[in-house]
Tab-separated table of C-alpha atoms in Angstrom:
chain	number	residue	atom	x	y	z
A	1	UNK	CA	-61.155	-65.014	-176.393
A	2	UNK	CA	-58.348	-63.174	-178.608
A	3	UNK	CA	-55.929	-64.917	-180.435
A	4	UNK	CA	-53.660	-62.190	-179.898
A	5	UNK	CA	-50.787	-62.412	-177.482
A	6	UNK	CA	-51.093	-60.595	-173.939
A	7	UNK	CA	-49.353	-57.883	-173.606
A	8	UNK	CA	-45.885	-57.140	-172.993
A	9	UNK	CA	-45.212	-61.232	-173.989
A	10	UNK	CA	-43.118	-61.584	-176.779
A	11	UNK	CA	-43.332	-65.602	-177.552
A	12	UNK	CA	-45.398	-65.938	-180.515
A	13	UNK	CA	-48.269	-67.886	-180.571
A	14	UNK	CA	-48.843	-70.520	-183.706
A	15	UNK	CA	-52.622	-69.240	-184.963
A	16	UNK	CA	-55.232	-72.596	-184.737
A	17	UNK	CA	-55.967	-73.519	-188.114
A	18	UNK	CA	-59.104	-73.266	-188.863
A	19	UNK	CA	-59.111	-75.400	-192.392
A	20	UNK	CA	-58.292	-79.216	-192.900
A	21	UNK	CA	-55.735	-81.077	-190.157
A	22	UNK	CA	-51.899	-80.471	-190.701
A	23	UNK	CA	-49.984	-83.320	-192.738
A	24	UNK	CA	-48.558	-85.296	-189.927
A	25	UNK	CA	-45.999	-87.033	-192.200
A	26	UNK	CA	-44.623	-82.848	-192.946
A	27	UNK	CA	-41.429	-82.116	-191.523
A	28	UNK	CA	-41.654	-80.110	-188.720
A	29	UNK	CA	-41.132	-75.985	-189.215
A	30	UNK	CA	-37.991	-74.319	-188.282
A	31	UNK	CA	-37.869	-72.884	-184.639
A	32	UNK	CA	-37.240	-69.291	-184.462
A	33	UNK	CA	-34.180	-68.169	-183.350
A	34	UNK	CA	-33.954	-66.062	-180.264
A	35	UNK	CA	-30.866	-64.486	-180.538
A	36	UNK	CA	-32.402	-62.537	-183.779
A	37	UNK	CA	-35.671	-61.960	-182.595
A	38	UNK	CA	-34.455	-60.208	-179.617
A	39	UNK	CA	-36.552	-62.480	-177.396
A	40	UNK	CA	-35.389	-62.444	-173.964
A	41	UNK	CA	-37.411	-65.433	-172.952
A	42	UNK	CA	-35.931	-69.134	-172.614
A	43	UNK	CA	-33.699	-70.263	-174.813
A	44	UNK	CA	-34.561	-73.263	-176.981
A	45	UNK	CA	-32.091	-75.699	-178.273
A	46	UNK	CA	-31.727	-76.005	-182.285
A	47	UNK	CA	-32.698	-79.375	-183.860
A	48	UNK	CA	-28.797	-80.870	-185.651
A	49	UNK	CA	-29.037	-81.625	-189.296
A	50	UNK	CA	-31.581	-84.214	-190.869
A	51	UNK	CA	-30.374	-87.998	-191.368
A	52	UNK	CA	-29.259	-88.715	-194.735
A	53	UNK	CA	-32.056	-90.562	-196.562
A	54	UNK	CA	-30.747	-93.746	-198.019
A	55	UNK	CA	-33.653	-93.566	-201.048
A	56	UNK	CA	-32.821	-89.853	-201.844
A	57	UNK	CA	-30.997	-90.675	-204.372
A	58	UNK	CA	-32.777	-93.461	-206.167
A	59	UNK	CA	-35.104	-93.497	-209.034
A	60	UNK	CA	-36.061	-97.026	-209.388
A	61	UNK	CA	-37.836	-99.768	-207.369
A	62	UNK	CA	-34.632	-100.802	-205.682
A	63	UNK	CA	-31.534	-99.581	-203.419
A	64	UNK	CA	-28.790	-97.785	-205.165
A	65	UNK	CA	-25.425	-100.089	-206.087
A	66	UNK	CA	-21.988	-98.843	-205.439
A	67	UNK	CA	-20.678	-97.977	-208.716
A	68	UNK	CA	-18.512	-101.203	-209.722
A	69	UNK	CA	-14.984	-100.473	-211.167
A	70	UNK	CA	-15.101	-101.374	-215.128
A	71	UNK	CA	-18.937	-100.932	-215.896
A	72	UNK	CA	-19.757	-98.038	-217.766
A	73	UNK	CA	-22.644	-96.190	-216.668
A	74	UNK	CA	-26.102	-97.365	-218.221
A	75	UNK	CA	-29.424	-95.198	-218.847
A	76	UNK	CA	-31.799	-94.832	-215.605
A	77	UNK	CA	-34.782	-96.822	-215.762
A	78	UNK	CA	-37.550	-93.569	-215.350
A	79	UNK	CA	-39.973	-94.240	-212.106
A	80	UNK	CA	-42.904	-92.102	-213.421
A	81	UNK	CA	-45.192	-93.579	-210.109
A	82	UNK	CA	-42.789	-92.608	-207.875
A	83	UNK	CA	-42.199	-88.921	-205.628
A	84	UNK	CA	-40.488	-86.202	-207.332
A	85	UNK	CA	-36.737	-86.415	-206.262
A	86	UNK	CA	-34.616	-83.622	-206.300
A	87	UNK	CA	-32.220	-83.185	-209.082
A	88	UNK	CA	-29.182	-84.624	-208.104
A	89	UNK	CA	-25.695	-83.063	-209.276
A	90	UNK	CA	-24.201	-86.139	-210.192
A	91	UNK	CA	-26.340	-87.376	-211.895
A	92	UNK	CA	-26.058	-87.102	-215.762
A	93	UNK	CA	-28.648	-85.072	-217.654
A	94	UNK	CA	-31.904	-87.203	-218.677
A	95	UNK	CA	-31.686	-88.878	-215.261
A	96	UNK	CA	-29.765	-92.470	-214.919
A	97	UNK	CA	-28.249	-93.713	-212.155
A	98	UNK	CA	-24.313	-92.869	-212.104
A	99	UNK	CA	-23.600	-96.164	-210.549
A	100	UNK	CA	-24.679	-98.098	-213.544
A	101	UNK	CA	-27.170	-99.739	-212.203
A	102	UNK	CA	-30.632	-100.573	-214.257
A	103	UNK	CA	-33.989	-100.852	-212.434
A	104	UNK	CA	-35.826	-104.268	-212.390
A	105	UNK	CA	-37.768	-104.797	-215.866
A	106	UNK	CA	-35.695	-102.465	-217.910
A	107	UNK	CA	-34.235	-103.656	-221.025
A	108	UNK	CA	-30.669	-104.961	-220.927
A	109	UNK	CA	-27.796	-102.538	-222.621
A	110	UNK	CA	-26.277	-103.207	-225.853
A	111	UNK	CA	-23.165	-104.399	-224.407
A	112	UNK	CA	-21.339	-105.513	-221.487
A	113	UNK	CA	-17.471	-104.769	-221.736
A	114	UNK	CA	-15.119	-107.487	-220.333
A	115	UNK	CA	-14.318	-106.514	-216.620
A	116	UNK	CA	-10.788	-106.209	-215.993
A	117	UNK	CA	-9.284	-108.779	-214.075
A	118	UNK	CA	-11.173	-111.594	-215.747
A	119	UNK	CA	-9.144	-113.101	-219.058
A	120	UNK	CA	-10.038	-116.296	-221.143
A	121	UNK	CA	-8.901	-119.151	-220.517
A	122	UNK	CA	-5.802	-119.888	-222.164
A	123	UNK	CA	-6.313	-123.203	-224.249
A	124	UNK	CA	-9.580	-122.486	-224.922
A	125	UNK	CA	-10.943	-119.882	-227.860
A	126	UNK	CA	-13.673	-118.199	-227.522
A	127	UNK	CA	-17.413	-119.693	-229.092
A	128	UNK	CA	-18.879	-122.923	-229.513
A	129	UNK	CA	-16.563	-125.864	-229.107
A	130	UNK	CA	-15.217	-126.763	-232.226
A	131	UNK	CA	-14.048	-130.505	-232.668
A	132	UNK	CA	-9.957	-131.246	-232.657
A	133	UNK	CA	-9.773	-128.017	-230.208
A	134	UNK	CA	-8.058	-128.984	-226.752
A	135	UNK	CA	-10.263	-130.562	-224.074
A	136	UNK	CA	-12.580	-131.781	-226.847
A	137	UNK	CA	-12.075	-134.684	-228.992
A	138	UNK	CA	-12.829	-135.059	-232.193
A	139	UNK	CA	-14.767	-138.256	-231.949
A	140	UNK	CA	-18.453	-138.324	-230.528
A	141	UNK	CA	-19.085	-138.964	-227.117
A	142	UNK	CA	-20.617	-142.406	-225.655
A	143	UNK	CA	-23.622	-142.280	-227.224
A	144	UNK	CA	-23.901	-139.848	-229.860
A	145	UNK	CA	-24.452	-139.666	-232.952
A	146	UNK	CA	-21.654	-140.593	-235.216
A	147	UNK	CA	-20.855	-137.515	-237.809
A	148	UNK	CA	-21.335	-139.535	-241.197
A	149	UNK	CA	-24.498	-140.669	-242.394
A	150	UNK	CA	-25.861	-144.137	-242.747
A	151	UNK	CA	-25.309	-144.825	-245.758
A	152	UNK	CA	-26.271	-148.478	-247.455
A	153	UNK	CA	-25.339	-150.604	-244.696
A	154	UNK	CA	-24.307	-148.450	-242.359
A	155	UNK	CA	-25.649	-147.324	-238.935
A	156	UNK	CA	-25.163	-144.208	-237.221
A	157	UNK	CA	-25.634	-143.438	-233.455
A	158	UNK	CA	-24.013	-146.153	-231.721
A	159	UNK	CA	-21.652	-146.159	-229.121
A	160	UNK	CA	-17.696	-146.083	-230.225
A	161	UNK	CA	-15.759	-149.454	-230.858
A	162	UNK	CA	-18.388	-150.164	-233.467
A	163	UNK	CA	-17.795	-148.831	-236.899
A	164	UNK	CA	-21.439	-148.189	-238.982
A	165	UNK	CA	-19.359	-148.506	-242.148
A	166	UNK	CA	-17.926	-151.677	-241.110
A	167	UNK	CA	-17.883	-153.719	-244.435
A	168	UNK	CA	-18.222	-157.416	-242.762
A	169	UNK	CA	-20.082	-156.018	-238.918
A	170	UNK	CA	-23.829	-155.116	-239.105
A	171	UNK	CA	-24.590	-152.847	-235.979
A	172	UNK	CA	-26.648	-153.108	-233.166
A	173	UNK	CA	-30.312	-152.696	-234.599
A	174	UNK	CA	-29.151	-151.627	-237.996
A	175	UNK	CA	-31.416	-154.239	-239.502
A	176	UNK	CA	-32.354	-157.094	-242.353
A	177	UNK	CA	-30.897	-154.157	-244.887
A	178	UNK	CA	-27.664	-153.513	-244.101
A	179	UNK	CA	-27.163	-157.588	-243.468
A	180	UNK	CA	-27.905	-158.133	-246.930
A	181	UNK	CA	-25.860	-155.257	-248.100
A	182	UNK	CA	-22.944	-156.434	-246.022
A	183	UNK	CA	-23.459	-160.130	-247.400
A	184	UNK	CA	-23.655	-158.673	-251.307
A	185	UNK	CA	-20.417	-157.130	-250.609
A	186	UNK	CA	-18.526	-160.004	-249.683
A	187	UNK	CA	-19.631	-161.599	-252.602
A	188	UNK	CA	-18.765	-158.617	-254.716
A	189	UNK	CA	-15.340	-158.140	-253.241
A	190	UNK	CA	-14.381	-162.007	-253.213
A	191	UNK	CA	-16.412	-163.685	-255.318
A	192	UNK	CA	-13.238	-164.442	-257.718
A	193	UNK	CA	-11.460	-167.078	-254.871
A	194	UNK	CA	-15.463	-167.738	-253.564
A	195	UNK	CA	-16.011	-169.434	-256.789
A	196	UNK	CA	-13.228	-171.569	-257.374
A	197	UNK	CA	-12.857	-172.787	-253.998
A	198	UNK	CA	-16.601	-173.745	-253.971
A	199	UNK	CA	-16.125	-175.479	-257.550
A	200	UNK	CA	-13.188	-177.504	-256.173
A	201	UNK	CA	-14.588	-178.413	-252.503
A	202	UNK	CA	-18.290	-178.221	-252.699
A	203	UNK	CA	-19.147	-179.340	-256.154
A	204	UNK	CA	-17.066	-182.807	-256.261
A	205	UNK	CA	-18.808	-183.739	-253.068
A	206	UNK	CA	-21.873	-183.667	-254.730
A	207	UNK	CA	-21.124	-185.103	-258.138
A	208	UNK	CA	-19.887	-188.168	-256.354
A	209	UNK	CA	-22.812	-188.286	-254.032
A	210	UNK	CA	-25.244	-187.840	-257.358
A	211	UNK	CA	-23.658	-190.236	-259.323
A	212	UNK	CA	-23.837	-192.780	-256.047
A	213	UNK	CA	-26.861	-192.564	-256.196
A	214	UNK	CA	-27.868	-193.399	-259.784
A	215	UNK	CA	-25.517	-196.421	-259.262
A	216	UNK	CA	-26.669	-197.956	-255.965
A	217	UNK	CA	-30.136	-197.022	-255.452
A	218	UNK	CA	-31.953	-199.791	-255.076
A	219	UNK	CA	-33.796	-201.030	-258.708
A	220	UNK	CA	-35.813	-203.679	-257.971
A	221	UNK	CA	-40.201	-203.464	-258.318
A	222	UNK	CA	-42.030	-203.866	-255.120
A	223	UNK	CA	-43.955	-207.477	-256.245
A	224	UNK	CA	-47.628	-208.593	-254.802
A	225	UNK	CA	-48.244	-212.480	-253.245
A	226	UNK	CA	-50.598	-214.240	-254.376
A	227	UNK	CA	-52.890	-213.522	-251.155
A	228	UNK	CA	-52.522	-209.731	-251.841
A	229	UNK	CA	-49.769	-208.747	-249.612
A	230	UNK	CA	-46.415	-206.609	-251.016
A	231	UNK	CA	-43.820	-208.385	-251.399
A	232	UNK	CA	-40.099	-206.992	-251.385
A	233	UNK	CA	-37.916	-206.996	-254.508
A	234	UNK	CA	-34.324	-210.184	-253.838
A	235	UNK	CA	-31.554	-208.560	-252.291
A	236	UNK	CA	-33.686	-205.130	-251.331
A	237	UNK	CA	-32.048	-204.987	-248.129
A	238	UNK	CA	-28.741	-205.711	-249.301
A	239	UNK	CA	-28.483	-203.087	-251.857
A	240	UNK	CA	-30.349	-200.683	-249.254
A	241	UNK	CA	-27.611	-201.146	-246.455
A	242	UNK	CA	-24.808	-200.871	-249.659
A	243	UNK	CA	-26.689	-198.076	-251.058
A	244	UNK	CA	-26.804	-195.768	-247.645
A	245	UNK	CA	-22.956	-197.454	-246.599
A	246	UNK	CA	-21.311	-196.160	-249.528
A	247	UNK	CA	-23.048	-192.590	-249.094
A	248	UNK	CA	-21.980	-192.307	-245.828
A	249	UNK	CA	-18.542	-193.050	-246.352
A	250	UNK	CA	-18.428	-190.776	-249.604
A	251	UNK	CA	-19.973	-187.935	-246.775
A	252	UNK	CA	-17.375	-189.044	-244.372
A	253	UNK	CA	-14.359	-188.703	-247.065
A	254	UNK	CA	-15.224	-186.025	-248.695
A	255	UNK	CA	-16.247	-183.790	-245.338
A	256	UNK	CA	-12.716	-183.429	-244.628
A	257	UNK	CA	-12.744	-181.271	-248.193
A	258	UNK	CA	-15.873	-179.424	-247.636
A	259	UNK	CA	-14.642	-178.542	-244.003
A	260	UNK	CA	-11.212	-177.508	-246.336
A	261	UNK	CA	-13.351	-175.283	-248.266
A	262	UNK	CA	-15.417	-173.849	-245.748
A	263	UNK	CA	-12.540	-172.768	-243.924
A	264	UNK	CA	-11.085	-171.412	-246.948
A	265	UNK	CA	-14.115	-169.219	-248.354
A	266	UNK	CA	-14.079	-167.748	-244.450
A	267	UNK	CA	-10.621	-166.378	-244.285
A	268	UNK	CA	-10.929	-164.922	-247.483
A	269	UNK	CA	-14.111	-163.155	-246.317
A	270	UNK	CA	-12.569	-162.283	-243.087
A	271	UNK	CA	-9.491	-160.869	-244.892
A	272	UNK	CA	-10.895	-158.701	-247.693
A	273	UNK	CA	-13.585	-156.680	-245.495
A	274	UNK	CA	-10.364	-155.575	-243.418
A	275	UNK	CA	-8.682	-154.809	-246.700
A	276	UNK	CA	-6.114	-157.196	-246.132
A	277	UNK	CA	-4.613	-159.640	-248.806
A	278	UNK	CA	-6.376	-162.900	-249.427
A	279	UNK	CA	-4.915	-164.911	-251.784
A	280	UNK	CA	-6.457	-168.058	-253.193
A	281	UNK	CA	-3.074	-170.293	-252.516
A	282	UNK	CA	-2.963	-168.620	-249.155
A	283	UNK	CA	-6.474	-169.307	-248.479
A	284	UNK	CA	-6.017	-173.229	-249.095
A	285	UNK	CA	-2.869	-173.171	-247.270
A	286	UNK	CA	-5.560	-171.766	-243.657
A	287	UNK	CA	-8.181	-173.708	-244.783
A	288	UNK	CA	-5.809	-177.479	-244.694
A	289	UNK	CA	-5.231	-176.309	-241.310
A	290	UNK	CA	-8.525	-176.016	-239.787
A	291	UNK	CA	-10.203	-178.976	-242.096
A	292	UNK	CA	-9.546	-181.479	-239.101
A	293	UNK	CA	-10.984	-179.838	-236.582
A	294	UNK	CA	-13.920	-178.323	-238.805
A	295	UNK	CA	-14.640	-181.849	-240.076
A	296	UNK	CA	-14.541	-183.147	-236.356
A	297	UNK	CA	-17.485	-181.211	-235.278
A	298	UNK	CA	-19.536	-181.253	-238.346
A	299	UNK	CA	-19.446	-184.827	-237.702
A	300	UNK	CA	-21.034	-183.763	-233.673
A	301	UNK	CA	-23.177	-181.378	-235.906
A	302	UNK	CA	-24.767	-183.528	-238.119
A	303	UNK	CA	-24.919	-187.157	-235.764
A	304	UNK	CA	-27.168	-184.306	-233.454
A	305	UNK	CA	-29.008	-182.934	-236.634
A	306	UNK	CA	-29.539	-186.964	-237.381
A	307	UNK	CA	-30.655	-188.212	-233.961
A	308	UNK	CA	-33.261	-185.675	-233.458
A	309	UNK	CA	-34.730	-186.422	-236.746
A	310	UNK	CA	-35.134	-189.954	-236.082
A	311	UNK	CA	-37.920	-188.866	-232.657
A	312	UNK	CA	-39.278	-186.181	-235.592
A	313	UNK	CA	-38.973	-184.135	-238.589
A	314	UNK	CA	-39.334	-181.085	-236.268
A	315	UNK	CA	-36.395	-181.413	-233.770
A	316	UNK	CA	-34.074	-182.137	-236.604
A	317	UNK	CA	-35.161	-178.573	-238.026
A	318	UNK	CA	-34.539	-177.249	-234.920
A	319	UNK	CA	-31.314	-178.785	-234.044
A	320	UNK	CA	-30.349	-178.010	-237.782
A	321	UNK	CA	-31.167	-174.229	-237.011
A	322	UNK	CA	-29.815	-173.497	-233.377
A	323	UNK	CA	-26.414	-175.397	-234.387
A	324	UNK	CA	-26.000	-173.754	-237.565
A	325	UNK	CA	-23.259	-171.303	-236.418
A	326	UNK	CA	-20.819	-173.801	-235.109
A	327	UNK	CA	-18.213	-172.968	-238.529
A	328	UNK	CA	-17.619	-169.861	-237.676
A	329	UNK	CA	-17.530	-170.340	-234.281
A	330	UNK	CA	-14.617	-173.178	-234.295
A	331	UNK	CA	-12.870	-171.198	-236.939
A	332	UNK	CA	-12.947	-167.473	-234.974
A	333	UNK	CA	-13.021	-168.500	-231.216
A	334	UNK	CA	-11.666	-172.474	-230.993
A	335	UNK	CA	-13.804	-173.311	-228.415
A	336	UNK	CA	-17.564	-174.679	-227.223
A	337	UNK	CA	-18.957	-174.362	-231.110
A	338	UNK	CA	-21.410	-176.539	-230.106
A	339	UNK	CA	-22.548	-174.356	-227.181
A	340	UNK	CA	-21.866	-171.156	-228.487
A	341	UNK	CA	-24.077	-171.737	-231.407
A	342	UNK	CA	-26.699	-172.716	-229.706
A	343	UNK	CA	-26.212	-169.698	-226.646
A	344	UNK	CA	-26.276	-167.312	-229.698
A	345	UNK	CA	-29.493	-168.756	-231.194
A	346	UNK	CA	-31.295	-168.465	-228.276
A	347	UNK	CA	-30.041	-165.457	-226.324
A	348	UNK	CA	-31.199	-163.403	-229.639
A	349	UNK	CA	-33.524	-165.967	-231.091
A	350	UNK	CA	-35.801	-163.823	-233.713
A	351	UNK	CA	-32.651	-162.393	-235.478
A	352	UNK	CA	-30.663	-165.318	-235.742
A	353	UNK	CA	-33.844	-167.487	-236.610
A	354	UNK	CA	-34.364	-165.165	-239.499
A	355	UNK	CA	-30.849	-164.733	-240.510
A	356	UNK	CA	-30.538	-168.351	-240.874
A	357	UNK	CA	-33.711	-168.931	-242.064
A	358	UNK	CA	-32.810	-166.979	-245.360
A	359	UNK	CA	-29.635	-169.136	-245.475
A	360	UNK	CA	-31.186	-172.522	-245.645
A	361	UNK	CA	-33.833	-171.058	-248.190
A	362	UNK	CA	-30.669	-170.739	-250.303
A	363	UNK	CA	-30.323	-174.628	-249.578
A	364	UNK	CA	-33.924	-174.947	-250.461
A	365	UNK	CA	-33.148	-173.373	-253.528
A	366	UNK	CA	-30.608	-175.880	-254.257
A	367	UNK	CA	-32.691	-178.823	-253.730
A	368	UNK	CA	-35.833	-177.457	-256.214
A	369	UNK	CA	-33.284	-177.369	-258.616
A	370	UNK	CA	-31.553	-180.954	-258.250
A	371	UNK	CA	-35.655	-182.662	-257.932
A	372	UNK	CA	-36.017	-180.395	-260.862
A	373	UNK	CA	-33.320	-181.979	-262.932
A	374	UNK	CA	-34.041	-185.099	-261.077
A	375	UNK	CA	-37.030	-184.986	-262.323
A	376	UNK	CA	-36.115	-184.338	-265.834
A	377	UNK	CA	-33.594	-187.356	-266.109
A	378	UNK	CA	-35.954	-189.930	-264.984
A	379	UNK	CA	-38.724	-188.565	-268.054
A	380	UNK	CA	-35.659	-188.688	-270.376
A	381	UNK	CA	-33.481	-191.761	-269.281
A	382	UNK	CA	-36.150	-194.244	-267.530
A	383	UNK	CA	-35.796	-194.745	-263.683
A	384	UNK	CA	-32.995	-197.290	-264.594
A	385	UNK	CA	-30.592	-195.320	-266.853
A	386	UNK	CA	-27.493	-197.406	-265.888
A	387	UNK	CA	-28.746	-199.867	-267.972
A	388	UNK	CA	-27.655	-199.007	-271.055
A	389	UNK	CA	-24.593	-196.703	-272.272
A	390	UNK	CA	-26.097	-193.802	-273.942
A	391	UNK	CA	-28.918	-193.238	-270.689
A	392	UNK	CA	-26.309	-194.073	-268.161
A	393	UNK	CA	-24.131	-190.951	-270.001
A	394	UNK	CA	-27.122	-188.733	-269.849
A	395	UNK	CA	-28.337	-189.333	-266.715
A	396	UNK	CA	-24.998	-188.846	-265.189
A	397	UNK	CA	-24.188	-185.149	-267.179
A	398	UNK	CA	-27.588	-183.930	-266.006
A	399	UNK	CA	-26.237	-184.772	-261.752
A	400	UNK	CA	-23.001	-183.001	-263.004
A	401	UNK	CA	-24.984	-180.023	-263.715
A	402	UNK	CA	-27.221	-179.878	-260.978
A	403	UNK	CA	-24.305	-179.734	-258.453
A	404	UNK	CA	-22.220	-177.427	-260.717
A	405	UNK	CA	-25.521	-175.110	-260.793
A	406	UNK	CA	-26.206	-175.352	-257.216
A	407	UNK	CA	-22.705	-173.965	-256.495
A	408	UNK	CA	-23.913	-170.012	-256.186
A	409	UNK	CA	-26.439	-171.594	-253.036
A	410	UNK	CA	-22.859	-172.791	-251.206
A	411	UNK	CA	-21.656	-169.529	-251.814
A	412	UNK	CA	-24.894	-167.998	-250.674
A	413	UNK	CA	-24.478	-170.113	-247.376
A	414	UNK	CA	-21.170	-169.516	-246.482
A	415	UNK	CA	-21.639	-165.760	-247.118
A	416	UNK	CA	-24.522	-165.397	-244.805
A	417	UNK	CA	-23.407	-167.208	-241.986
A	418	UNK	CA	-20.145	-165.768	-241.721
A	419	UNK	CA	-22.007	-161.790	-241.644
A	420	UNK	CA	-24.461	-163.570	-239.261
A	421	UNK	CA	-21.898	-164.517	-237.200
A	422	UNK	CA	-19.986	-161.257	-236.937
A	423	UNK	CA	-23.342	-159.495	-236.260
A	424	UNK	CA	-23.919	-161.709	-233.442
A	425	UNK	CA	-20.831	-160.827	-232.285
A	426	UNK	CA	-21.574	-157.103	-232.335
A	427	UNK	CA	-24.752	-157.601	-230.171
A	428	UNK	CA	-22.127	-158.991	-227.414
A	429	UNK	CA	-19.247	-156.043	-227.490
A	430	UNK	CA	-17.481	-153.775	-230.053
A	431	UNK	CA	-15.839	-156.093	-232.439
A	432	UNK	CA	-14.618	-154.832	-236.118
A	433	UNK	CA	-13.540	-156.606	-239.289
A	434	UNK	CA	-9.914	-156.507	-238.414
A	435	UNK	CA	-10.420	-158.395	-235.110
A	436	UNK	CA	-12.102	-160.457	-236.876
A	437	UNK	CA	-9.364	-161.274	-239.436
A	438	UNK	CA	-6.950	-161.413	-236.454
A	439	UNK	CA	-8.970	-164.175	-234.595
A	440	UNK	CA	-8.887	-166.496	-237.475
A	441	UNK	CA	-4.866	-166.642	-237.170
């Protein structure tokens, strides 16, 4: 058949295509109009405009964003995978979007101007907080990092209410170092009343005790009975019972001036790590107050000590040990110094153990040196030097010297109890040197 049109029709015929299949996703061709082609067939009715296409306009992966008020325009991000687009007027030349929007991916603009309607906060400037600015102390928070550096013995890090340069407190955890550089500062700050209130409370004592001793010791030989068996110098067990009775009393008496002087090296310790005046009348004056009480319980103290060395050598130690805080105690808190002590010891027993352990190695100290001298007096005067004038004179100046050199060991205890203490009392709450001088009253 003919392709052509029959004749006399005038409605054109679309030819067959003879080549590949017609691109059904192609918009549709435009319908002739009869009117100018003079047609006088029927009429058909013109197709209305095309919808709008939403993604006409866009040149990246996403939809187009209204153009927000106070954004400048920023460079198109180029979609070379995607359909051409036709040009469109507003946009700028080199392509971009005029809303100001930037495609997925592309990299960020140089800078983003302050929208209007959006000021800074008054009360606050602008950049990092800077301490002493409102709304943020100066001080660290709970558990930062204090801004000075531990320094010798000082501790940084802990919580506030406890100083790290605290000249009397040892921190939390600071450790043995700091202890000991606390204690050497309390001797280097007060050593000047230390020294004389030790030489006038702790060395008598033991002059008097010394010379006792070369006096009333029992003197007399152990014999041997004719069948062999020891026999007991006359009168041993009268100069024995004399010999330990007079001791005891001398102890008794002269406790009440120890206590005195134990009390007094405290508050002077106390007083100068808060940088507070401690004079050495001033510091007699506290320390006649407390000596009563102070004696009192060293008297507890030391029947305790006493009674659990009679079962054994080993639970006098111990009792010695765990009761060794009970000074400072009474003198700082007035209550339970038996208890407390002995709560403190064993609630943190490795630290206090070795803190007082060092302490009573100063005591050890003390006692090398008197069976040292000891020791030296017997080779020189005889075992009996009060026999005669000239031994009796030496023998008694070397005891005089022994106690007089054993004086830096009382000042060694006292020190290192008293920082013991006040680290102990760290480990329960925030406590500082001035609290400390307060409590004492």
């Amino acid at each position: 058949m003919s392709d052509l049109p029959p004749p006399g029709s005038t409605e054109p015929v679309s030819p067959t295509p003879s080549g590949s299949p017609a691109d059904p996703t192609a918009p549709p061709p435009p319908a002739t109009d009869p009117a100018s082609s003079g047609s006088a067939g029927p009429s058909v009715p013109a197709p209305g405009p095309a919808p709008a296409d939403p993604w006409a306009d866009q040149t990246g992966y996403g939809p187009s964003i209204p153009h927000q008020p106070g954004y400048d325009a920023q460079p198109a991000h180029p979609n070379p995978s995607g359909p051409a687009t036709p040009a469109d007027p507003a946009t700028p030349p080199g392509g971009g979007d005029p809303a100001g929007w930037t495609a997925p991916g592309a990299a960020p603009p140089p800078s983003y101007p302050t929208p209007p309607g959006y000021p800074t906060m008054p009360g606050y400037p602008a950049g990092p907080p800077q301490a002493g600015w409102p709304g943020y102390p100066a001080h660290p928070m709970p558990g930062a990092a204090y801004p000075v550096a531990a320094g010798p013995g000082a501790y940084a890090g802990w919580f506030p209410g406890i100083d790290p340069q605290d000249p009397l407190v040892n921190p939390p955890h600071a450790g043995i170092g700091p202890w000991f550089a606390r204690c050497w500062g309390a001797l280097r700050r007060g050593w000047r009343q230390l020294l004389p209130i030790v030489l006038l409370t702790q060395v008598p004592p033991a002059m008097v005790i010394g010379v006792l001793t070369l006096v009333l010791s029992p003197d007399g030989q152990m014999a041997t009975a004719p069948d062999g068996s020891p026999v007991l110098p006359e009168d041993f067990w009268a100069q024995t019972l004399g010999f330990y009775g007079a001791i005891l009393f001398a102890g008794l008496i002269f406790g009440a001036l120890q206590a005195m002087g134990w009390a007094a090296g405290t508050w002077v310790i106390a007083r100068q790590a808060a940088g507070q005046p401690a004079g050495l009348g001033a510091a007699f004056r506290y320390g006649l107050s407390r000596a009563l009480g102070l004696w009192g319980w060293t008297i507890v103290v030391s029947l305790l000590v006493t009674l659990g060395a009679c079962f054994c050598l080993l639970p006098g130690l111990y009792a010695a040990l765990a009761l060794a805080l009970f000074g400072p105690v009474y003198l700082f808190e007035r209550r339970d110094p038996v208890g407390r002590s002995w709560r403190m010891f064993h609630s943190r027993f490795g630290m206090v153990l070795g803190r007082v352990a060092l302490v009573v190695a100063a005591l050890v100290v003390a006692t090398l040196l008197d069976v040292v001298l000891s020791g030296i007096s017997g080779a020189l005067f005889g075992l009996e030097p009060m026999g005669a004038v000239g031994t009796a004179i030496g023998a008694v100046t070397l005891t005089v010297l022994s106690a007089v050199v054993a004086a830096p060991t009382y000042l060694a205890q006292q020190v290192g109890l008293v920082v013991t203490y006040a680290e102990q009392r760290a480990q329960e709450g925030p406590v500082t040197a001035a609290q400390l001088a307060a409590e004492l009253g």
